[in-house]
Amino acid sequence: MRLVESVRYLARNPVWLLGLGLFIFFSVTTSHFLTAYNLSNVLFQCALVGLLATGLTPVIISGNIDLSVGAVVGLSSCLVIGMQEQIGLAGAIAVALGSGLCLGLLNGLAVERLGVSSFIITLAGMIGTRGLAFLYAGDTSLSAIDEQLYDLTMLHVGPVTLIPFIFLTAVLCFQWMLRRTVHGRNTYAIGGSRSASTNAGIPVSRHVVINFIICGLMAAICGVAMAANLGAATPSYGKDYELWAVIAVVLGGTRLRGGKGDLIGTFAAVLALAILRNGLNMLHVAPFYIPGIMGLALIAALVLDRQLNRASKTAE
């Protein structure tokens, strides 16, 4: 019985098989893929995009999208590095995370109050936020004044460092939130039918705004983590990360139209994409091929989303 259920689960979530296939392929074709150092690097890269995808999943389940997350990464990374000398490490982290919260709140309120597509609102937010990052830092790289921030990323929680631990914890917490709380159930309902949710008395705007706030916070955490790991920041940090995050969410089984998806699928897709990018680097694939591969992955994600929509209509 369990075997049958497992087969059905893998049929509904083929991204797990994709990840396993990529892991086996790169393990055989590259000599250093299975080293502890490289696997640790895969986990860290997985965590960076994963933090964005984790925050983005509830937004997409509710029938919206947030394209500004990559720009929030750039702004928050600049703030945490640039303000450390003036207000200390704790203050700089608080300001950076606060910027993500505020931008998420702004996106959510704009979507709900203006009645404009979240695609348009967050596209404008992406441009504006990236502009704020350049306005603050200029076209230069900001360097950390000491290694305090970097030392934070080296803290171990059990066998993993702090950032992957935060990512894994976020996946479990948000999965619980989506499946076990009123907010999570209402998020699915809103994505399934906004009008029906409104008629049922669900406070749609409140739940949508909460999801955007969470998304902004997770993007800011990603920015702080990236700046901490590199000991520097530029306004261009996070460029194209929003695309990788969207690809991961959709490949993980979340419908772009909303109403379906979960964090477990998103986690599997993030892991598969991290293995793919790392494996290509190990094979010395030229960096300019990566955008083309990203495009193919996006097409695959859109095809999968279309198949999910068809399957949903057939089930109905």
PDB file of C-alpha atoms in Angstrom:
ATOM      1  CA  MET A   1       0.000   0.000   0.000  1.00  0.00           C
ATOM      2  CA  ARG A   2       2.782   2.391   0.932  1.00  0.00           C
ATOM      3  CA  LEU A   3       4.639   1.478  -2.268  1.00  0.00           C
ATOM      4  CA  VAL A   4       1.571   2.331  -4.359  1.00  0.00           C
ATOM      5  CA  GLU A   5       1.155   5.625  -2.525  1.00  0.00           C
ATOM      6  CA  SER A   6       4.844   6.432  -3.060  1.00  0.00           C
ATOM      7  CA  VAL A   7       4.568   5.732  -6.789  1.00  0.00           C
ATOM      8  CA  ARG A   8       1.496   7.945  -7.037  1.00  0.00           C
ATOM      9  CA  TYR A   9       3.271  10.719  -5.141  1.00  0.00           C
ATOM     10  CA  LEU A  10       6.294  10.572  -7.475  1.00  0.00           C
ATOM     11  CA  ALA A  11       3.961  10.589 -10.485  1.00  0.00           C
ATOM     12  CA  ARG A  12       2.367  13.787  -9.182  1.00  0.00           C
ATOM     13  CA  ASN A  13       5.759  15.263  -8.188  1.00  0.00           C
ATOM     14  CA  PRO A  14       8.306  14.185 -10.839  1.00  0.00           C
ATOM     15  CA  VAL A  15      10.727  16.885  -9.673  1.00  0.00           C
ATOM     16  CA  TRP A  16      12.004  14.443  -7.025  1.00  0.00           C
ATOM     17  CA  LEU A  17      12.996  12.020  -9.789  1.00  0.00           C
ATOM     18  CA  LEU A  18      14.605  14.903 -11.696  1.00  0.00           C
ATOM     19  CA  GLY A  19      16.696  15.833  -8.675  1.00  0.00           C
ATOM     20  CA  LEU A  20      17.734  12.221  -8.075  1.00  0.00           C
ATOM     21  CA  GLY A  21      18.633  11.782 -11.753  1.00  0.00           C
ATOM     22  CA  LEU A  22      20.768  14.938 -11.762  1.00  0.00           C
ATOM     23  CA  PHE A  23      22.489  13.877  -8.538  1.00  0.00           C
ATOM     24  CA  ILE A  24      23.411  10.476  -9.981  1.00  0.00           C
ATOM     25  CA  PHE A  25      24.494  11.966 -13.334  1.00  0.00           C
ATOM     26  CA  PHE A  26      26.859  14.553 -11.851  1.00  0.00           C
ATOM     27  CA  SER A  27      28.165  12.061  -9.283  1.00  0.00           C
ATOM     28  CA  VAL A  28      29.278   9.816 -12.150  1.00  0.00           C
ATOM     29  CA  THR A  29      30.515  12.485 -14.580  1.00  0.00           C
ATOM     30  CA  THR A  30      32.461  14.729 -12.171  1.00  0.00           C
ATOM     31  CA  SER A  31      35.163  13.696  -9.723  1.00  0.00           C
ATOM     32  CA  HIS A  32      34.580  16.311  -7.021  1.00  0.00           C
ATOM     33  CA  PHE A  33      30.780  16.500  -6.930  1.00  0.00           C
ATOM     34  CA  LEU A  34      30.435  14.229  -3.888  1.00  0.00           C
ATOM     35  CA  THR A  35      33.081  15.974  -1.775  1.00  0.00           C
ATOM     36  CA  ALA A  36      31.916  17.435   1.532  1.00  0.00           C
ATOM     37  CA  TYR A  37      32.989  20.931   0.471  1.00  0.00           C
ATOM     38  CA  ASN A  38      31.015  20.821  -2.775  1.00  0.00           C
ATOM     39  CA  LEU A  39      27.880  19.351  -1.193  1.00  0.00           C
ATOM     40  CA  SER A  40      28.055  22.086   1.450  1.00  0.00           C
ATOM     41  CA  ASN A  41      28.262  24.642  -1.362  1.00  0.00           C
ATOM     42  CA  VAL A  42      25.240  23.067  -3.095  1.00  0.00           C
ATOM     43  CA  LEU A  43      23.264  23.290   0.140  1.00  0.00           C
ATOM     44  CA  PHE A  44      24.177  26.960   0.617  1.00  0.00           C
ATOM     45  CA  GLN A  45      23.258  27.895  -2.976  1.00  0.00           C
ATOM     46  CA  CYS A  46      20.066  25.900  -2.546  1.00  0.00           C
ATOM     47  CA  ALA A  47      19.299  27.920   0.584  1.00  0.00           C
ATOM     48  CA  LEU A  48      19.709  31.310  -1.120  1.00  0.00           C
ATOM     49  CA  VAL A  49      17.219  30.670  -3.927  1.00  0.00           C
ATOM     50  CA  GLY A  50      15.197  28.535  -1.532  1.00  0.00           C
ATOM     51  CA  LEU A  51      14.580  31.422   0.854  1.00  0.00           C
ATOM     52  CA  LEU A  52      13.052  33.386  -2.036  1.00  0.00           C
ATOM     53  CA  ALA A  53      11.039  30.426  -3.316  1.00  0.00           C
ATOM     54  CA  THR A  54       9.775  29.632   0.187  1.00  0.00           C
ATOM     55  CA  GLY A  55       8.400  33.146   0.603  1.00  0.00           C
ATOM     56  CA  LEU A  56       7.071  33.204  -2.948  1.00  0.00           C
ATOM     57  CA  THR A  57       5.120  29.939  -2.709  1.00  0.00           C
ATOM     58  CA  PRO A  58       2.213  31.255  -0.555  1.00  0.00           C
ATOM     59  CA  VAL A  59       1.994  34.350  -2.779  1.00  0.00           C
ATOM     60  CA  ILE A  60       1.623  32.233  -5.921  1.00  0.00           C
ATOM     61  CA  ILE A  61      -0.781  29.808  -4.220  1.00  0.00           C
ATOM     62  CA  SER A  62      -3.010  32.811  -3.473  1.00  0.00           C
ATOM     63  CA  GLY A  63      -3.072  33.634  -7.203  1.00  0.00           C
ATOM     64  CA  ASN A  64      -0.467  36.414  -7.195  1.00  0.00           C
ATOM     65  CA  ILE A  65       3.224  36.795  -8.004  1.00  0.00           C
ATOM     66  CA  ASP A  66       6.093  38.913  -6.670  1.00  0.00           C
ATOM     67  CA  LEU A  67       8.796  39.851  -9.175  1.00  0.00           C
ATOM     68  CA  SER A  68      10.502  42.306  -6.832  1.00  0.00           C
ATOM     69  CA  VAL A  69      12.186  39.711  -4.604  1.00  0.00           C
ATOM     70  CA  GLY A  70      15.494  39.793  -6.478  1.00  0.00           C
ATOM     71  CA  ALA A  71      15.683  43.572  -6.138  1.00  0.00           C
ATOM     72  CA  VAL A  72      14.886  43.298  -2.413  1.00  0.00           C
ATOM     73  CA  VAL A  73      17.911  40.995  -2.133  1.00  0.00           C
ATOM     74  CA  GLY A  74      20.078  43.730  -3.659  1.00  0.00           C
ATOM     75  CA  LEU A  75      18.731  46.501  -1.422  1.00  0.00           C
ATOM     76  CA  SER A  76      18.849  44.525   1.829  1.00  0.00           C
ATOM     77  CA  SER A  77      22.392  43.312   1.138  1.00  0.00           C
ATOM     78  CA  CYS A  78      23.558  46.900   0.602  1.00  0.00           C
ATOM     79  CA  LEU A  79      21.807  48.089   3.761  1.00  0.00           C
ATOM     80  CA  VAL A  80      23.255  45.402   6.025  1.00  0.00           C
ATOM     81  CA  ILE A  81      26.801  46.116   4.806  1.00  0.00           C
ATOM     82  CA  GLY A  82      26.508  49.885   4.447  1.00  0.00           C
ATOM     83  CA  MET A  83      24.846  50.629   7.790  1.00  0.00           C
ATOM     84  CA  GLN A  84      26.936  48.331   9.954  1.00  0.00           C
ATOM     85  CA  GLU A  85      29.499  51.030  10.764  1.00  0.00           C
ATOM     86  CA  GLN A  86      26.847  53.592  11.793  1.00  0.00           C
ATOM     87  CA  ILE A  87      24.421  51.499  13.861  1.00  0.00           C
ATOM     88  CA  GLY A  88      26.224  48.243  14.540  1.00  0.00           C
ATOM     89  CA  LEU A  89      25.644  44.724  13.259  1.00  0.00           C
ATOM     90  CA  ALA A  90      22.330  44.080  15.026  1.00  0.00           C
ATOM     91  CA  GLY A  91      20.925  47.431  13.918  1.00  0.00           C
ATOM     92  CA  ALA A  92      22.041  46.904  10.318  1.00  0.00           C
ATOM     93  CA  ILE A  93      20.412  43.466  10.193  1.00  0.00           C
ATOM     94  CA  ALA A  94      17.208  44.921  11.665  1.00  0.00           C
ATOM     95  CA  VAL A  95      17.125  47.714   9.067  1.00  0.00           C
ATOM     96  CA  ALA A  96      17.783  45.271   6.212  1.00  0.00           C
ATOM     97  CA  LEU A  97      15.028  42.893   7.341  1.00  0.00           C
ATOM     98  CA  GLY A  98      12.720  45.836   7.991  1.00  0.00           C
ATOM     99  CA  SER A  99      13.209  47.027   4.420  1.00  0.00           C
ATOM    100  CA  GLY A 100      11.964  43.658   3.166  1.00  0.00           C
ATOM    101  CA  LEU A 101       8.937  43.777   5.454  1.00  0.00           C
ATOM    102  CA  CYS A 102       8.047  47.317   4.366  1.00  0.00           C
ATOM    103  CA  LEU A 103       8.456  46.585   0.660  1.00  0.00           C
ATOM    104  CA  GLY A 104       6.342  43.440   1.007  1.00  0.00           C
ATOM    105  CA  LEU A 105       3.669  45.439   2.810  1.00  0.00           C
ATOM    106  CA  LEU A 106       3.790  48.103   0.100  1.00  0.00           C
ATOM    107  CA  ASN A 107       3.413  45.513  -2.660  1.00  0.00           C
ATOM    108  CA  GLY A 108       0.494  43.837  -0.907  1.00  0.00           C
ATOM    109  CA  LEU A 109      -1.349  47.079  -0.224  1.00  0.00           C
ATOM    110  CA  ALA A 110      -0.776  48.298  -3.785  1.00  0.00           C
ATOM    111  CA  VAL A 111      -2.147  45.061  -5.251  1.00  0.00           C
ATOM    112  CA  GLU A 112      -5.227  45.126  -3.034  1.00  0.00           C
ATOM    113  CA  ARG A 113      -6.005  48.855  -2.992  1.00  0.00           C
ATOM    114  CA  LEU A 114      -5.265  49.650  -6.638  1.00  0.00           C
ATOM    115  CA  GLY A 115      -6.803  46.488  -8.048  1.00  0.00           C
ATOM    116  CA  VAL A 116      -3.937  46.157 -10.536  1.00  0.00           C
ATOM    117  CA  SER A 117      -2.336  42.831 -11.461  1.00  0.00           C
ATOM    118  CA  SER A 118       0.381  41.764  -9.036  1.00  0.00           C
ATOM    119  CA  PHE A 119       2.611  41.147 -12.061  1.00  0.00           C
ATOM    120  CA  ILE A 120       2.489  44.849 -12.975  1.00  0.00           C
ATOM    121  CA  ILE A 121       2.724  46.107  -9.386  1.00  0.00           C
ATOM    122  CA  THR A 122       5.721  43.976  -8.463  1.00  0.00           C
ATOM    123  CA  LEU A 123       7.432  44.612 -11.803  1.00  0.00           C
ATOM    124  CA  ALA A 124       7.268  48.305 -10.941  1.00  0.00           C
ATOM    125  CA  GLY A 125       8.419  47.411  -7.432  1.00  0.00           C
ATOM    126  CA  MET A 126      11.383  45.525  -8.865  1.00  0.00           C
ATOM    127  CA  ILE A 127      12.491  48.542 -10.904  1.00  0.00           C
ATOM    128  CA  GLY A 128      11.912  50.981  -8.044  1.00  0.00           C
ATOM    129  CA  THR A 129      13.646  48.842  -5.418  1.00  0.00           C
ATOM    130  CA  ARG A 130      16.666  48.247  -7.637  1.00  0.00           C
ATOM    131  CA  GLY A 131      16.778  52.011  -8.172  1.00  0.00           C
ATOM    132  CA  LEU A 132      16.754  52.585  -4.398  1.00  0.00           C
ATOM    133  CA  ALA A 133      19.677  50.181  -4.031  1.00  0.00           C
ATOM    134  CA  PHE A 134      21.705  52.079  -6.634  1.00  0.00           C
ATOM    135  CA  LEU A 135      20.680  55.385  -5.054  1.00  0.00           C
ATOM    136  CA  TYR A 136      21.969  54.200  -1.680  1.00  0.00           C
ATOM    137  CA  ALA A 137      25.169  52.423  -2.740  1.00  0.00           C
ATOM    138  CA  GLY A 138      25.956  53.953  -6.104  1.00  0.00           C
ATOM    139  CA  ASP A 139      27.510  51.815  -8.808  1.00  0.00           C
ATOM    140  CA  THR A 140      30.111  50.434  -6.416  1.00  0.00           C
ATOM    141  CA  SER A 141      30.724  47.478  -4.146  1.00  0.00           C
ATOM    142  CA  LEU A 142      30.293  47.955  -0.406  1.00  0.00           C
ATOM    143  CA  SER A 143      32.691  46.024   1.824  1.00  0.00           C
ATOM    144  CA  ALA A 144      32.081  44.785   5.363  1.00  0.00           C
ATOM    145  CA  ILE A 145      34.074  46.577   8.073  1.00  0.00           C
ATOM    146  CA  ASP A 146      34.836  43.324   9.924  1.00  0.00           C
ATOM    147  CA  GLU A 147      34.083  39.596   9.813  1.00  0.00           C
ATOM    148  CA  GLN A 148      31.266  39.561  12.375  1.00  0.00           C
ATOM    149  CA  LEU A 149      28.606  39.113   9.713  1.00  0.00           C
ATOM    150  CA  TYR A 150      30.571  36.398   7.931  1.00  0.00           C
ATOM    151  CA  ASP A 151      31.136  34.575  11.219  1.00  0.00           C
ATOM    152  CA  LEU A 152      27.356  34.340  11.656  1.00  0.00           C
ATOM    153  CA  THR A 153      27.025  32.289   8.469  1.00  0.00           C
ATOM    154  CA  MET A 154      29.668  29.862   9.759  1.00  0.00           C
ATOM    155  CA  LEU A 155      27.692  29.005  12.886  1.00  0.00           C
ATOM    156  CA  HIS A 156      26.641  25.356  12.860  1.00  0.00           C
ATOM    157  CA  VAL A 157      23.258  24.038  13.931  1.00  0.00           C
ATOM    158  CA  GLY A 158      23.885  20.329  14.039  1.00  0.00           C
ATOM    159  CA  PRO A 159      25.521  19.223  10.770  1.00  0.00           C
ATOM    160  CA  VAL A 160      24.519  22.300   8.737  1.00  0.00           C
ATOM    161  CA  THR A 161      25.500  25.955   8.826  1.00  0.00           C
ATOM    162  CA  LEU A 162      23.081  28.695   9.853  1.00  0.00           C
ATOM    163  CA  ILE A 163      21.670  29.782   6.471  1.00  0.00           C
ATOM    164  CA  PRO A 164      20.690  26.284   5.224  1.00  0.00           C
ATOM    165  CA  PHE A 165      19.228  25.639   8.687  1.00  0.00           C
ATOM    166  CA  ILE A 166      17.086  28.794   8.412  1.00  0.00           C
ATOM    167  CA  PHE A 167      15.926  27.660   4.960  1.00  0.00           C
ATOM    168  CA  LEU A 168      15.016  24.143   6.106  1.00  0.00           C
ATOM    169  CA  THR A 169      13.241  25.532   9.163  1.00  0.00           C
ATOM    170  CA  ALA A 170      11.300  27.985   6.989  1.00  0.00           C
ATOM    171  CA  VAL A 171      10.187  25.175   4.661  1.00  0.00           C
ATOM    172  CA  LEU A 172       8.837  23.126   7.570  1.00  0.00           C
ATOM    173  CA  CYS A 173       7.190  26.107   9.277  1.00  0.00           C
ATOM    174  CA  PHE A 174       5.535  27.421   6.115  1.00  0.00           C
ATOM    175  CA  GLN A 175       4.383  23.942   5.115  1.00  0.00           C
ATOM    176  CA  TRP A 176       2.746  23.656   8.531  1.00  0.00           C
ATOM    177  CA  MET A 177       1.257  27.139   8.112  1.00  0.00           C
ATOM    178  CA  LEU A 178      -0.256  26.292   4.725  1.00  0.00           C
ATOM    179  CA  ARG A 179      -1.694  22.940   5.805  1.00  0.00           C
ATOM    180  CA  ARG A 180      -2.633  23.486   9.448  1.00  0.00           C
ATOM    181  CA  THR A 181      -3.645  27.118   9.964  1.00  0.00           C
ATOM    182  CA  VAL A 182      -6.664  29.209   9.011  1.00  0.00           C
ATOM    183  CA  HIS A 183      -4.392  31.559   7.086  1.00  0.00           C
ATOM    184  CA  GLY A 184      -3.004  28.668   5.047  1.00  0.00           C
ATOM    185  CA  ARG A 185      -6.403  27.192   4.234  1.00  0.00           C
ATOM    186  CA  ASN A 186      -7.701  30.611   3.255  1.00  0.00           C
ATOM    187  CA  THR A 187      -4.648  31.147   1.042  1.00  0.00           C
ATOM    188  CA  TYR A 188      -5.590  28.035  -0.953  1.00  0.00           C
ATOM    189  CA  ALA A 189      -9.220  29.140  -1.089  1.00  0.00           C
ATOM    190  CA  ILE A 190      -8.303  32.603  -2.392  1.00  0.00           C
ATOM    191  CA  GLY A 191      -6.110  31.089  -5.099  1.00  0.00           C
ATOM    192  CA  GLY A 192      -8.859  28.666  -6.069  1.00  0.00           C
ATOM    193  CA  SER A 193     -11.548  31.340  -6.372  1.00  0.00           C
ATOM    194  CA  ARG A 194     -11.154  34.872  -5.078  1.00  0.00           C
ATOM    195  CA  SER A 195     -14.813  35.733  -5.631  1.00  0.00           C
ATOM    196  CA  ALA A 196     -16.033  32.612  -3.828  1.00  0.00           C
ATOM    197  CA  SER A 197     -13.668  33.380  -0.945  1.00  0.00           C
ATOM    198  CA  THR A 198     -15.038  36.913  -0.695  1.00  0.00           C
ATOM    199  CA  ASN A 199     -18.607  35.623  -0.723  1.00  0.00           C
ATOM    200  CA  ALA A 200     -17.697  33.142   2.009  1.00  0.00           C
ATOM    201  CA  GLY A 201     -16.616  36.000   4.254  1.00  0.00           C
ATOM    202  CA  ILE A 202     -12.871  35.377   4.046  1.00  0.00           C
ATOM    203  CA  PRO A 203     -10.865  38.614   4.561  1.00  0.00           C
ATOM    204  CA  VAL A 204      -9.083  38.248   1.231  1.00  0.00           C
ATOM    205  CA  SER A 205      -7.039  41.452   1.351  1.00  0.00           C
ATOM    206  CA  ARG A 206      -5.643  40.669   4.793  1.00  0.00           C
ATOM    207  CA  HIS A 207      -4.372  37.243   3.761  1.00  0.00           C
ATOM    208  CA  VAL A 208      -2.909  38.522   0.489  1.00  0.00           C
ATOM    209  CA  VAL A 209      -1.027  41.324   2.260  1.00  0.00           C
ATOM    210  CA  ILE A 210       0.306  38.915   4.904  1.00  0.00           C
ATOM    211  CA  ASN A 211       1.702  36.664   2.175  1.00  0.00           C
ATOM    212  CA  PHE A 212       3.431  39.596   0.469  1.00  0.00           C
ATOM    213  CA  ILE A 213       4.946  40.686   3.799  1.00  0.00           C
ATOM    214  CA  ILE A 214       6.297  37.174   4.390  1.00  0.00           C
ATOM    215  CA  CYS A 215       7.701  37.139   0.861  1.00  0.00           C
ATOM    216  CA  GLY A 216       9.479  40.468   1.379  1.00  0.00           C
ATOM    217  CA  LEU A 217      10.967  39.294   4.674  1.00  0.00           C
ATOM    218  CA  MET A 218      12.316  36.076   3.142  1.00  0.00           C
ATOM    219  CA  ALA A 219      13.896  38.075   0.297  1.00  0.00           C
ATOM    220  CA  ALA A 220      15.585  40.354   2.835  1.00  0.00           C
ATOM    221  CA  ILE A 221      16.914  37.339   4.762  1.00  0.00           C
ATOM    222  CA  CYS A 222      18.366  36.066   1.481  1.00  0.00           C
ATOM    223  CA  GLY A 223      20.041  39.446   0.886  1.00  0.00           C
ATOM    224  CA  VAL A 224      21.575  39.490   4.368  1.00  0.00           C
ATOM    225  CA  ALA A 225      22.800  35.902   3.910  1.00  0.00           C
ATOM    226  CA  MET A 226      24.374  36.680   0.545  1.00  0.00           C
ATOM    227  CA  ALA A 227      26.133  39.790   1.861  1.00  0.00           C
ATOM    228  CA  ALA A 228      27.328  37.915   4.947  1.00  0.00           C
ATOM    229  CA  ASN A 229      28.780  35.062   2.927  1.00  0.00           C
ATOM    230  CA  LEU A 230      30.629  37.334   0.488  1.00  0.00           C
ATOM    231  CA  GLY A 231      31.544  40.082   2.943  1.00  0.00           C
ATOM    232  CA  ALA A 232      30.416  42.660   0.406  1.00  0.00           C
ATOM    233  CA  ALA A 233      27.340  43.898  -1.435  1.00  0.00           C
ATOM    234  CA  THR A 234      26.379  45.582  -4.690  1.00  0.00           C
ATOM    235  CA  PRO A 235      22.964  46.818  -5.885  1.00  0.00           C
ATOM    236  CA  SER A 236      22.991  44.125  -8.571  1.00  0.00           C
ATOM    237  CA  TYR A 237      22.876  41.279  -6.038  1.00  0.00           C
ATOM    238  CA  GLY A 238      19.836  39.078  -6.578  1.00  0.00           C
ATOM    239  CA  LYS A 239      19.607  39.809 -10.314  1.00  0.00           C
ATOM    240  CA  ASP A 240      17.581  37.047 -12.026  1.00  0.00           C
ATOM    241  CA  TYR A 241      16.969  35.348  -8.668  1.00  0.00           C
ATOM    242  CA  GLU A 242      13.263  36.096  -8.990  1.00  0.00           C
ATOM    243  CA  LEU A 243      13.201  33.982 -12.161  1.00  0.00           C
ATOM    244  CA  TRP A 244      14.960  31.049 -10.508  1.00  0.00           C
ATOM    245  CA  ALA A 245      12.540  31.313  -7.592  1.00  0.00           C
ATOM    246  CA  VAL A 246       9.457  31.330  -9.841  1.00  0.00           C
ATOM    247  CA  ILE A 247      10.845  28.396 -11.839  1.00  0.00           C
ATOM    248  CA  ALA A 248      11.429  26.457  -8.616  1.00  0.00           C
ATOM    249  CA  VAL A 249       7.932  27.152  -7.286  1.00  0.00           C
ATOM    250  CA  VAL A 250       6.230  26.065 -10.518  1.00  0.00           C
ATOM    251  CA  LEU A 251       8.490  23.043 -11.075  1.00  0.00           C
ATOM    252  CA  GLY A 252       7.606  22.075  -7.519  1.00  0.00           C
ATOM    253  CA  GLY A 253       3.961  21.712  -8.514  1.00  0.00           C
ATOM    254  CA  THR A 254       2.456  25.077  -7.579  1.00  0.00           C
ATOM    255  CA  ARG A 255       0.000  26.393 -10.169  1.00  0.00           C
ATOM    256  CA  LEU A 256       0.683  29.899 -11.462  1.00  0.00           C
ATOM    257  CA  ARG A 257      -3.072  30.522 -11.346  1.00  0.00           C
ATOM    258  CA  GLY A 258      -3.083  29.659  -7.661  1.00  0.00           C
ATOM    259  CA  GLY A 259      -5.028  27.275  -5.468  1.00  0.00           C
ATOM    260  CA  LYS A 260      -2.548  24.386  -5.555  1.00  0.00           C
ATOM    261  CA  GLY A 261       0.988  23.722  -4.345  1.00  0.00           C
ATOM    262  CA  ASP A 262       3.091  23.189  -1.252  1.00  0.00           C
ATOM    263  CA  LEU A 263       6.537  23.822   0.210  1.00  0.00           C
ATOM    264  CA  ILE A 264       7.719  20.217  -0.072  1.00  0.00           C
ATOM    265  CA  GLY A 265       7.507  20.382  -3.861  1.00  0.00           C
ATOM    266  CA  THR A 266       9.199  23.784  -3.854  1.00  0.00           C
ATOM    267  CA  PHE A 267      12.025  22.379  -1.714  1.00  0.00           C
ATOM    268  CA  ALA A 268      12.552  19.489  -4.151  1.00  0.00           C
ATOM    269  CA  ALA A 269      12.670  21.854  -7.131  1.00  0.00           C
ATOM    270  CA  VAL A 270      15.095  24.242  -5.422  1.00  0.00           C
ATOM    271  CA  LEU A 271      17.379  21.312  -4.606  1.00  0.00           C
ATOM    272  CA  ALA A 272      17.211  20.001  -8.191  1.00  0.00           C
ATOM    273  CA  LEU A 273      18.041  23.427  -9.647  1.00  0.00           C
ATOM    274  CA  ALA A 274      20.945  23.883  -7.209  1.00  0.00           C
ATOM    275  CA  ILE A 275      22.345  20.489  -8.220  1.00  0.00           C
ATOM    276  CA  LEU A 276      21.943  21.428 -11.899  1.00  0.00           C
ATOM    277  CA  ARG A 277      23.757  24.763 -11.584  1.00  0.00           C
ATOM    278  CA  ASN A 278      26.535  23.300  -9.457  1.00  0.00           C
ATOM    279  CA  GLY A 279      26.969  20.312 -11.741  1.00  0.00           C
ATOM    280  CA  LEU A 280      27.224  22.518 -14.817  1.00  0.00           C
ATOM    281  CA  ASN A 281      29.939  24.539 -13.083  1.00  0.00           C
ATOM    282  CA  MET A 282      31.774  21.320 -12.217  1.00  0.00           C
ATOM    283  CA  LEU A 283      31.624  20.354 -15.899  1.00  0.00           C
ATOM    284  CA  HIS A 284      33.076  23.798 -16.774  1.00  0.00           C
ATOM    285  CA  VAL A 285      30.051  24.815 -18.817  1.00  0.00           C
ATOM    286  CA  ALA A 286      30.547  28.440 -19.910  1.00  0.00           C
ATOM    287  CA  PRO A 287      28.496  30.928 -17.831  1.00  0.00           C
ATOM    288  CA  PHE A 288      26.834  32.429 -20.907  1.00  0.00           C
ATOM    289  CA  TYR A 289      24.980  29.145 -21.446  1.00  0.00           C
ATOM    290  CA  ILE A 290      23.229  29.517 -18.080  1.00  0.00           C
ATOM    291  CA  PRO A 291      20.560  32.028 -19.299  1.00  0.00           C
ATOM    292  CA  GLY A 292      19.650  29.617 -22.091  1.00  0.00           C
ATOM    293  CA  ILE A 293      19.330  26.786 -19.611  1.00  0.00           C
ATOM    294  CA  MET A 294      17.222  29.054 -17.407  1.00  0.00           C
ATOM    295  CA  GLY A 295      14.960  29.724 -20.392  1.00  0.00           C
ATOM    296  CA  LEU A 296      14.530  26.002 -21.029  1.00  0.00           C
ATOM    297  CA  ALA A 297      13.768  25.441 -17.358  1.00  0.00           C
ATOM    298  CA  LEU A 298      11.175  28.228 -17.459  1.00  0.00           C
ATOM    299  CA  ILE A 299       9.524  26.689 -20.531  1.00  0.00           C
ATOM    300  CA  ALA A 300       9.464  23.324 -18.760  1.00  0.00           C
ATOM    301  CA  ALA A 301       7.892  24.984 -15.729  1.00  0.00           C
ATOM    302  CA  LEU A 302       5.201  26.626 -17.863  1.00  0.00           C
ATOM    303  CA  VAL A 303       4.441  23.347 -19.647  1.00  0.00           C
ATOM    304  CA  LEU A 304       4.141  21.629 -16.270  1.00  0.00           C
ATOM    305  CA  ASP A 305       1.860  24.403 -15.032  1.00  0.00           C
ATOM    306  CA  ARG A 306      -0.368  23.932 -18.082  1.00  0.00           C
ATOM    307  CA  GLN A 307      -0.535  20.188 -17.454  1.00  0.00           C
ATOM    308  CA  LEU A 308      -1.471  20.817 -13.823  1.00  0.00           C
ATOM    309  CA  ASN A 309      -4.258  23.146 -14.935  1.00  0.00           C
ATOM    310  CA  ARG A 310      -5.593  20.518 -17.351  1.00  0.00           C
ATOM    311  CA  ALA A 311      -5.433  17.816 -14.691  1.00  0.00           C
ATOM    312  CA  SER A 312      -7.272  20.082 -12.274  1.00  0.00           C
ATOM    313  CA  LYS A 313     -10.038  20.784 -14.795  1.00  0.00           C
ATOM    314  CA  THR A 314     -10.363  17.068 -15.573  1.00  0.00           C
ATOM    315  CA  ALA A 315     -10.682  16.268 -11.872  1.00  0.00           C
ATOM    316  CA  GLU A 316     -13.398  18.889 -11.524  1.00  0.00           C
TER     317      GLU A 316
END
